[in-house]
Amino acid sequence: MGQRLIEGTNKLLLYILKQLVALELKEDSEEFKEMIWTSLPNTQPDHLNTAIHALNTCQLTNFSFSPKELLFGMVVNTKKTLLKEAAPILKEMDITTHMAYIAQQQLDGYDRMVRHTIRHKNTFDKRVIWESGKEIVFEAGDLVQVYRSNMDHTFKTERKLIPKWSAPRRVVKRNVNSYMLETLEGVWMEGEFSARRLRLFKKKPEERQEIEIESEQVGSGEADLEVTRTPPSFKVGAHGVEDIR
């Protein structure tokens, strides 16, 4: 989680720096989009403080507050105390009132974030239902693939080499919108997997049947494996017995 937050913040910081050091470029231009950390002009350190200030003071849509207001306890929607009226020594009542304002402000930000998440989820569910026509439900024994969502938020070279979808897994149990899975060898996988990260494993019928047969025969001897082999066919010809497979 920490790495994802750092990568997301770096992306925002890079975006602001690009705007500060390349004022002549438009945001929709290819040169602006392709600009990365290594291609920034040498003047970018001069704009670093301005970019950080913009990040700290920008209002977050999900919270309706800026990071500075939430993290440093800066009360909003209240009148500022005049400097001449500010007492050199803080009163206990003033501190208590300020802390109460901060607690309520953080609760308001959390409430707005939850409401935004619920609206986002409802929109996602409506789109999924509209595209598929019904709720996607997997039954025990179904073969599914797991989407590696952690690769969407990393710049590692591995994301170009590792497939986005895992090998086939078998559904063991359903828990609301999550599922417990196991490998084809019958080894249970740790944790539960959200239905959003799963898709039905689709392959040709004969290939799917081969996978199921192989998973059932794990741990069996050679005698069991011979059952799946095609029995040989022979004919008697002029030169003796011939294999016609």
CSV table of N, CA and C in Angstrom, one decimal, residues 18-149:
chain,number,residue,atom,x,y,z
A,18,LYS,N,5.7,19.3,-14.8
A,18,LYS,CA,5.6,19.5,-16.2
A,18,LYS,C,4.9,20.8,-16.6
A,19,GLN,N,3.8,21.1,-15.9
A,19,GLN,CA,3.1,22.3,-16.2
A,19,GLN,C,3.9,23.5,-15.8
A,20,LEU,N,4.8,23.4,-14.8
A,20,LEU,CA,5.5,24.6,-14.4
A,20,LEU,C,6.7,24.9,-15.3
A,21,VAL,N,7.4,23.8,-15.7
A,21,VAL,CA,8.6,24.0,-16.5
A,21,VAL,C,8.4,24.0,-18.0
A,22,ALA,N,7.2,23.6,-18.4
A,22,ALA,CA,6.9,23.6,-19.9
A,22,ALA,C,5.6,24.4,-20.1
A,23,LEU,N,5.6,25.6,-19.8
A,23,LEU,CA,4.4,26.4,-19.9
A,23,LEU,C,3.9,26.6,-21.4
A,24,GLU,N,4.8,26.4,-22.3
A,24,GLU,CA,4.5,26.6,-23.7
A,24,GLU,C,3.8,25.4,-24.3
A,25,LEU,N,3.9,24.2,-23.6
A,25,LEU,CA,3.3,23.0,-24.1
A,25,LEU,C,1.8,22.8,-23.6
A,26,LYS,N,1.0,22.3,-24.5
A,26,LYS,CA,-0.4,22.0,-24.1
A,26,LYS,C,-0.5,20.6,-23.5
A,27,GLU,N,-1.5,20.5,-22.6
A,27,GLU,CA,-1.6,19.2,-21.8
A,27,GLU,C,-1.9,18.0,-22.8
A,28,ASP,N,-2.6,18.3,-23.9
A,28,ASP,CA,-3.0,17.2,-24.8
A,28,ASP,C,-2.0,17.0,-25.9
A,29,SER,N,-0.8,17.7,-25.8
A,29,SER,CA,0.2,17.5,-26.8
A,29,SER,C,1.0,16.2,-26.5
A,30,GLU,N,1.5,15.6,-27.6
A,30,GLU,CA,2.3,14.3,-27.4
A,30,GLU,C,3.6,14.6,-26.6
A,31,GLU,N,4.2,15.7,-26.9
A,31,GLU,CA,5.4,16.0,-26.2
A,31,GLU,C,5.2,16.1,-24.7
A,32,PHE,N,4.1,16.7,-24.3
A,32,PHE,CA,3.8,16.9,-22.9
A,32,PHE,C,3.5,15.5,-22.2
A,33,LYS,N,2.7,14.7,-22.9
A,33,LYS,CA,2.4,13.3,-22.4
A,33,LYS,C,3.6,12.4,-22.2
A,34,GLU,N,4.6,12.5,-23.2
A,34,GLU,CA,5.7,11.7,-23.2
A,34,GLU,C,6.8,12.1,-22.2
A,35,MET,N,6.7,13.3,-21.7
A,35,MET,CA,7.7,13.8,-20.8
A,35,MET,C,7.7,13.0,-19.5
A,36,ILE,N,8.9,12.5,-19.1
A,36,ILE,CA,9.1,11.8,-17.8
A,36,ILE,C,10.1,12.5,-17.0
A,37,TRP,N,10.5,11.9,-15.8
A,37,TRP,CA,11.4,12.5,-14.9
A,37,TRP,C,12.7,12.8,-15.5
A,38,THR,N,13.2,11.9,-16.3
A,38,THR,CA,14.6,12.0,-16.9
A,38,THR,C,14.6,13.1,-18.0
A,39,SER,N,13.5,13.4,-18.6
A,39,SER,CA,13.4,14.3,-19.7
A,39,SER,C,13.0,15.7,-19.2
A,40,LEU,N,12.8,15.9,-17.9
A,40,LEU,CA,12.4,17.3,-17.4
A,40,LEU,C,13.6,18.2,-17.6
A,41,PRO,N,13.4,19.5,-17.9
A,41,PRO,CA,14.5,20.5,-17.9
A,41,PRO,C,15.2,20.6,-16.6
A,42,ASN,N,16.5,21.1,-16.7
A,42,ASN,CA,17.3,21.2,-15.5
A,42,ASN,C,16.8,22.2,-14.5
A,43,THR,N,15.8,23.0,-15.0
A,43,THR,CA,15.3,24.0,-14.1
A,43,THR,C,14.2,23.5,-13.1
A,44,GLN,N,13.9,22.2,-13.2
A,44,GLN,CA,12.7,21.7,-12.4
A,44,GLN,C,13.0,21.8,-10.9
A,45,PRO,N,14.2,21.7,-10.4
A,45,PRO,CA,14.4,21.9,-8.9
A,45,PRO,C,13.9,23.3,-8.4
A,46,ASP,N,14.0,24.3,-9.3
A,46,ASP,CA,13.6,25.6,-8.9
A,46,ASP,C,12.1,25.7,-8.7
A,47,HIS,N,11.3,24.8,-9.2
A,47,HIS,CA,9.8,24.8,-9.1
A,47,HIS,C,9.4,23.7,-8.1
A,48,LEU,N,10.3,23.0,-7.5
A,48,LEU,CA,9.9,21.9,-6.6
A,48,LEU,C,9.0,22.4,-5.4
A,49,ASN,N,9.4,23.5,-4.8
A,49,ASN,CA,8.6,24.0,-3.6
A,49,ASN,C,7.2,24.4,-4.1
A,50,THR,N,7.2,25.1,-5.2
A,50,THR,CA,5.8,25.5,-5.7
A,50,THR,C,4.9,24.3,-6.0
A,51,ALA,N,5.5,23.2,-6.6
A,51,ALA,CA,4.7,22.0,-6.9
A,51,ALA,C,4.3,21.3,-5.6
A,52,ILE,N,5.1,21.3,-4.6
A,52,ILE,CA,4.7,20.6,-3.3
A,52,ILE,C,3.6,21.5,-2.6
A,53,HIS,N,3.8,22.8,-2.7
A,53,HIS,CA,2.7,23.7,-2.1
A,53,HIS,C,1.4,23.4,-2.8
A,54,ALA,N,1.4,23.3,-4.1
A,54,ALA,CA,0.2,23.0,-4.9
A,54,ALA,C,-0.4,21.7,-4.5
A,55,LEU,N,0.4,20.7,-4.2
A,55,LEU,CA,-0.1,19.4,-3.8
A,55,LEU,C,-0.8,19.5,-2.4
A,56,ASN,N,-0.2,20.2,-1.5
A,56,ASN,CA,-0.7,20.3,-0.1
A,56,ASN,C,-1.9,21.2,0.0
A,57,THR,N,-2.1,22.1,-0.9
A,57,THR,CA,-3.2,23.0,-0.8
A,57,THR,C,-4.3,22.8,-1.7
A,58,CYS,N,-4.2,21.9,-2.7
A,58,CYS,CA,-5.3,21.6,-3.6
A,58,CYS,C,-6.4,20.8,-2.9
A,59,GLN,N,-7.6,21.1,-3.2
A,59,GLN,CA,-8.8,20.5,-2.6
A,59,GLN,C,-9.0,19.1,-3.2
A,60,LEU,N,-9.1,18.1,-2.3
A,60,LEU,CA,-9.3,16.8,-2.8
A,60,LEU,C,-10.8,16.6,-3.0
A,61,THR,N,-11.2,16.1,-4.2
A,61,THR,CA,-12.6,16.0,-4.6
A,61,THR,C,-13.3,15.0,-3.6
A,62,ASN,N,-12.7,13.9,-3.3
A,62,ASN,CA,-13.3,12.9,-2.4
A,62,ASN,C,-13.6,13.4,-1.0
A,63,PHE,N,-12.7,14.3,-0.5
A,63,PHE,CA,-12.8,14.7,0.9
A,63,PHE,C,-13.4,16.1,1.0
A,64,SER,N,-13.3,16.9,0.0
A,64,SER,CA,-13.7,18.3,0.0
A,64,SER,C,-12.8,19.1,0.9
A,65,PHE,N,-11.7,18.6,1.2
A,65,PHE,CA,-10.7,19.4,2.0
A,65,PHE,C,-9.3,19.1,1.3
A,66,SER,N,-8.4,20.0,1.7
A,66,SER,CA,-7.0,19.8,1.2
A,66,SER,C,-6.2,19.0,2.1
A,67,PRO,N,-5.1,18.3,1.7
A,67,PRO,CA,-4.3,17.5,2.6
A,67,PRO,C,-3.8,18.4,3.8
A,68,LYS,N,-3.4,19.6,3.5
A,68,LYS,CA,-2.9,20.5,4.6
A,68,LYS,C,-3.9,20.7,5.7
A,69,GLU,N,-5.2,20.9,5.3
A,69,GLU,CA,-6.3,21.1,6.2
A,69,GLU,C,-6.5,19.9,7.1
A,70,LEU,N,-6.4,18.7,6.5
A,70,LEU,CA,-6.7,17.5,7.2
A,70,LEU,C,-5.6,17.1,8.1
A,71,LEU,N,-4.3,17.2,7.6
A,71,LEU,CA,-3.2,16.7,8.3
A,71,LEU,C,-2.7,17.6,9.4
A,72,PHE,N,-2.8,18.9,9.2
A,72,PHE,CA,-2.3,19.9,10.1
A,72,PHE,C,-3.4,20.5,11.0
A,73,GLY,N,-4.7,20.0,10.8
A,73,GLY,CA,-5.7,20.5,11.7
A,73,GLY,C,-6.1,22.0,11.5
A,74,MET,N,-6.1,22.4,10.2
A,74,MET,CA,-6.5,23.8,9.9
A,74,MET,C,-8.0,23.8,9.7
A,75,VAL,N,-8.6,24.5,10.7
A,75,VAL,CA,-10.1,24.6,10.6
A,75,VAL,C,-10.5,25.5,9.5
A,76,VAL,N,-11.5,25.1,8.8
A,76,VAL,CA,-12.1,25.9,7.7
A,76,VAL,C,-13.5,26.3,8.1
A,77,ASN,N,-14.1,27.2,7.3
A,77,ASN,CA,-15.4,27.7,7.4
A,77,ASN,C,-15.6,28.4,8.8
A,78,THR,N,-14.6,28.9,9.3
A,78,THR,CA,-14.7,29.7,10.6
A,78,THR,C,-13.9,31.0,10.4
A,79,LYS,N,-14.3,32.0,11.1
A,79,LYS,CA,-13.6,33.3,11.0
A,79,LYS,C,-12.2,33.2,11.6
A,80,LYS,N,-11.3,33.9,10.9
A,80,LYS,CA,-9.9,33.9,11.4
A,80,LYS,C,-9.8,34.9,12.6
A,81,THR,N,-9.1,34.5,13.6
A,81,THR,CA,-8.9,35.4,14.7
A,81,THR,C,-7.9,36.5,14.4
A,82,LEU,N,-8.2,37.8,14.7
A,82,LEU,CA,-7.3,38.9,14.4
A,82,LEU,C,-6.1,38.8,15.2
A,83,LEU,N,-5.0,39.2,14.7
A,83,LEU,CA,-3.7,39.1,15.4
A,83,LEU,C,-3.7,39.9,16.7
A,84,LYS,N,-4.4,41.0,16.7
A,84,LYS,CA,-4.4,41.8,17.9
A,84,LYS,C,-5.3,41.2,19.0
A,85,GLU,N,-6.3,40.4,18.6
A,85,GLU,CA,-7.1,39.7,19.5
A,85,GLU,C,-6.6,38.4,20.0
A,86,ALA,N,-5.6,37.9,19.4
A,86,ALA,CA,-5.0,36.6,19.8
A,86,ALA,C,-4.3,36.7,21.0
A,87,ALA,N,-4.6,35.9,22.0
A,87,ALA,CA,-3.9,36.0,23.3
A,87,ALA,C,-2.5,35.3,23.2
A,88,PRO,N,-1.5,35.9,23.9
A,88,PRO,CA,-0.2,35.2,23.9
A,88,PRO,C,-0.2,33.9,24.5
A,89,ILE,N,-1.0,33.7,25.4
A,89,ILE,CA,-1.1,32.4,26.1
A,89,ILE,C,-2.5,31.7,25.8
A,90,LEU,N,-2.4,30.5,25.2
A,90,LEU,CA,-3.6,29.8,24.8
A,90,LEU,C,-4.4,29.4,26.0
A,91,LYS,N,-5.7,29.5,26.0
A,91,LYS,CA,-6.6,29.0,27.0
A,91,LYS,C,-7.0,27.6,26.8
A,92,GLU,N,-7.2,26.9,27.8
A,92,GLU,CA,-7.6,25.4,27.7
A,92,GLU,C,-8.9,25.3,27.0
A,93,MET,N,-9.8,26.2,27.2
A,93,MET,CA,-11.1,26.1,26.5
A,93,MET,C,-10.9,26.3,25.0
A,94,ASP,N,-10.0,27.2,24.6
A,94,ASP,CA,-9.8,27.4,23.1
A,94,ASP,C,-9.1,26.2,22.5
A,95,ILE,N,-8.2,25.6,23.2
A,95,ILE,CA,-7.6,24.3,22.7
A,95,ILE,C,-8.6,23.2,22.5
A,96,THR,N,-9.5,23.1,23.5
A,96,THR,CA,-10.5,22.0,23.5
A,96,THR,C,-11.5,22.3,22.3
A,97,THR,N,-11.9,23.5,22.1
A,97,THR,CA,-12.8,23.9,21.0
A,97,THR,C,-12.1,23.6,19.6
A,98,HIS,N,-10.8,24.0,19.5
A,98,HIS,CA,-10.1,23.8,18.3
A,98,HIS,C,-10.0,22.3,18.0
A,99,MET,N,-9.7,21.5,19.0
A,99,MET,CA,-9.6,20.0,18.7
A,99,MET,C,-10.9,19.4,18.4
A,100,ALA,N,-12.0,19.9,18.9
A,100,ALA,CA,-13.3,19.4,18.6
A,100,ALA,C,-13.7,19.8,17.1
A,101,TYR,N,-13.3,21.0,16.7
A,101,TYR,CA,-13.5,21.3,15.3
A,101,TYR,C,-12.7,20.4,14.4
A,102,ILE,N,-11.4,20.1,14.7
A,102,ILE,CA,-10.6,19.2,13.9
A,102,ILE,C,-11.2,17.8,13.8
A,103,ALA,N,-11.6,17.3,14.9
A,103,ALA,CA,-12.2,16.0,14.9
A,103,ALA,C,-13.5,15.9,14.0
A,104,GLN,N,-14.3,16.9,14.1
A,104,GLN,CA,-15.5,17.0,13.3
A,104,GLN,C,-15.1,17.1,11.8
A,105,GLN,N,-14.1,17.9,11.5
A,105,GLN,CA,-13.7,18.1,10.1
A,105,GLN,C,-13.2,16.9,9.5
A,106,GLN,N,-12.4,16.1,10.3
A,106,GLN,CA,-11.9,14.8,9.8
A,106,GLN,C,-13.0,13.8,9.6
A,107,LEU,N,-14.0,13.8,10.5
A,107,LEU,CA,-15.2,13.0,10.3
A,107,LEU,C,-16.0,13.3,9.0
A,108,ASP,N,-16.1,14.6,8.8
A,108,ASP,CA,-16.8,15.1,7.5
A,108,ASP,C,-16.0,14.6,6.3
A,109,GLY,N,-14.7,14.8,6.3
A,109,GLY,CA,-13.9,14.3,5.2
A,109,GLY,C,-14.0,12.8,5.0
A,110,TYR,N,-14.0,12.0,6.1
A,110,TYR,CA,-14.2,10.6,6.0
A,110,TYR,C,-15.6,10.2,5.4
A,111,ASP,N,-16.6,10.9,5.9
A,111,ASP,CA,-18.0,10.7,5.4
A,111,ASP,C,-18.1,11.0,3.9
A,112,ARG,N,-17.5,12.0,3.5
A,112,ARG,CA,-17.5,12.4,2.0
A,112,ARG,C,-16.8,11.3,1.2
A,113,MET,N,-15.7,10.8,1.7
A,113,MET,CA,-14.9,9.8,1.0
A,113,MET,C,-15.8,8.5,0.9
A,114,VAL,N,-16.4,8.1,2.0
A,114,VAL,CA,-17.3,6.9,1.9
A,114,VAL,C,-18.4,7.1,1.0
A,115,ARG,N,-19.1,8.2,1.0
A,115,ARG,CA,-20.1,8.5,0.0
A,115,ARG,C,-19.7,8.5,-1.4
A,116,HIS,N,-18.5,9.0,-1.6
A,116,HIS,CA,-17.9,9.0,-3.0
A,116,HIS,C,-17.6,7.6,-3.4
A,117,THR,N,-17.1,6.7,-2.5
A,117,THR,CA,-16.8,5.3,-2.8
A,117,THR,C,-18.1,4.6,-3.1
A,118,ILE,N,-19.1,4.8,-2.4
A,118,ILE,CA,-20.4,4.1,-2.6
A,118,ILE,C,-21.0,4.5,-4.0
A,119,ARG,N,-20.9,5.8,-4.3
A,119,ARG,CA,-21.4,6.2,-5.6
A,119,ARG,C,-20.5,5.6,-6.7
A,120,HIS,N,-19.2,5.5,-6.5
A,120,HIS,CA,-18.4,4.9,-7.5
A,120,HIS,C,-18.7,3.4,-7.7
A,121,LYS,N,-18.9,2.7,-6.6
A,121,LYS,CA,-19.2,1.3,-6.6
A,121,LYS,C,-20.6,1.1,-7.3
A,122,ASN,N,-21.6,1.9,-7.0
A,122,ASN,CA,-22.9,1.7,-7.7
A,122,ASN,C,-22.8,1.9,-9.2
A,123,THR,N,-22.0,2.9,-9.6
A,123,THR,CA,-21.8,3.2,-11.0
A,123,THR,C,-21.1,2.0,-11.7
A,124,PHE,N,-20.1,1.4,-11.0
A,124,PHE,CA,-19.4,0.2,-11.5
A,124,PHE,C,-20.3,-0.9,-11.6
A,125,ASP,N,-21.2,-1.2,-10.6
A,125,ASP,CA,-22.1,-2.3,-10.6
A,125,ASP,C,-23.1,-2.2,-11.7
A,126,LYS,N,-23.6,-1.0,-11.9
A,126,LYS,CA,-24.6,-0.7,-13.0
A,126,LYS,C,-23.9,-1.0,-14.4
A,127,ARG,N,-22.7,-0.6,-14.5
A,127,ARG,CA,-22.0,-0.9,-15.8
A,127,ARG,C,-21.8,-2.4,-16.0
A,128,VAL,N,-21.4,-3.1,-15.0
A,128,VAL,CA,-21.2,-4.5,-15.1
A,128,VAL,C,-22.5,-5.2,-15.4
A,129,ILE,N,-23.5,-4.9,-14.7
A,129,ILE,CA,-24.8,-5.5,-15.0
A,129,ILE,C,-25.3,-5.2,-16.4
A,130,TRP,N,-25.1,-3.9,-16.8
A,130,TRP,CA,-25.5,-3.6,-18.2
A,130,TRP,C,-24.8,-4.3,-19.2
A,131,GLU,N,-23.5,-4.5,-19.0
A,131,GLU,CA,-22.7,-5.2,-20.0
A,131,GLU,C,-22.9,-6.7,-20.0
A,132,SER,N,-23.1,-7.3,-18.8
A,132,SER,CA,-23.3,-8.8,-18.8
A,132,SER,C,-24.7,-9.2,-18.7
A,133,GLY,N,-25.6,-8.2,-18.3
A,133,GLY,CA,-27.0,-8.6,-18.2
A,133,GLY,C,-27.4,-9.2,-16.9
A,134,LYS,N,-26.5,-9.6,-16.1
A,134,LYS,CA,-26.8,-10.1,-14.8
A,134,LYS,C,-25.6,-10.1,-13.9
A,135,GLU,N,-25.8,-10.4,-12.6
A,135,GLU,CA,-24.7,-10.4,-11.7
A,135,GLU,C,-23.8,-11.7,-12.0
A,136,ILE,N,-22.5,-11.4,-12.0
A,136,ILE,CA,-21.6,-12.5,-12.2
A,136,ILE,C,-21.4,-13.3,-11.0
A,137,VAL,N,-21.8,-14.6,-11.0
A,137,VAL,CA,-21.6,-15.5,-9.9
A,137,VAL,C,-20.9,-16.8,-10.3
A,138,PHE,N,-19.9,-17.2,-9.6
A,138,PHE,CA,-19.2,-18.4,-9.9
A,138,PHE,C,-19.7,-19.5,-8.9
A,139,GLU,N,-19.8,-20.7,-9.4
A,139,GLU,CA,-20.2,-21.8,-8.6
A,139,GLU,C,-18.9,-22.6,-8.2
A,140,ALA,N,-19.1,-23.4,-7.1
A,140,ALA,CA,-18.0,-24.2,-6.7
A,140,ALA,C,-17.6,-25.2,-7.8
A,141,GLY,N,-16.3,-25.3,-8.1
A,141,GLY,CA,-15.9,-26.2,-9.1
A,141,GLY,C,-15.6,-25.5,-10.4
A,142,ASP,N,-16.0,-24.2,-10.6
A,142,ASP,CA,-15.7,-23.5,-11.8
A,142,ASP,C,-14.3,-23.2,-11.9
A,143,LEU,N,-13.7,-23.1,-13.1
A,143,LEU,CA,-12.4,-22.7,-13.3
A,143,LEU,C,-12.3,-21.2,-13.7
A,144,VAL,N,-11.6,-20.5,-12.9
A,144,VAL,CA,-11.5,-19.0,-13.1
A,144,VAL,C,-10.0,-18.6,-13.2
A,145,GLN,N,-9.8,-17.4,-13.6
A,145,GLN,CA,-8.5,-16.8,-13.6
A,145,GLN,C,-8.5,-15.5,-12.8
A,146,VAL,N,-7.4,-15.2,-12.1
A,146,VAL,CA,-7.3,-14.1,-11.2
A,146,VAL,C,-6.5,-13.0,-11.9
A,147,TYR,N,-7.0,-11.8,-11.8
A,147,TYR,CA,-6.4,-10.6,-12.4
A,147,TYR,C,-5.3,-10.0,-11.4
A,148,ARG,N,-4.1,-9.8,-11.9
A,148,ARG,CA,-3.1,-9.3,-11.1
A,148,ARG,C,-3.2,-7.8,-11.0
A,149,SER,N,-4.0,-7.2,-10.2
A,149,SER,CA,-4.3,-5.8,-10.1
A,149,SER,C,-3.1,-5.0,-9.6
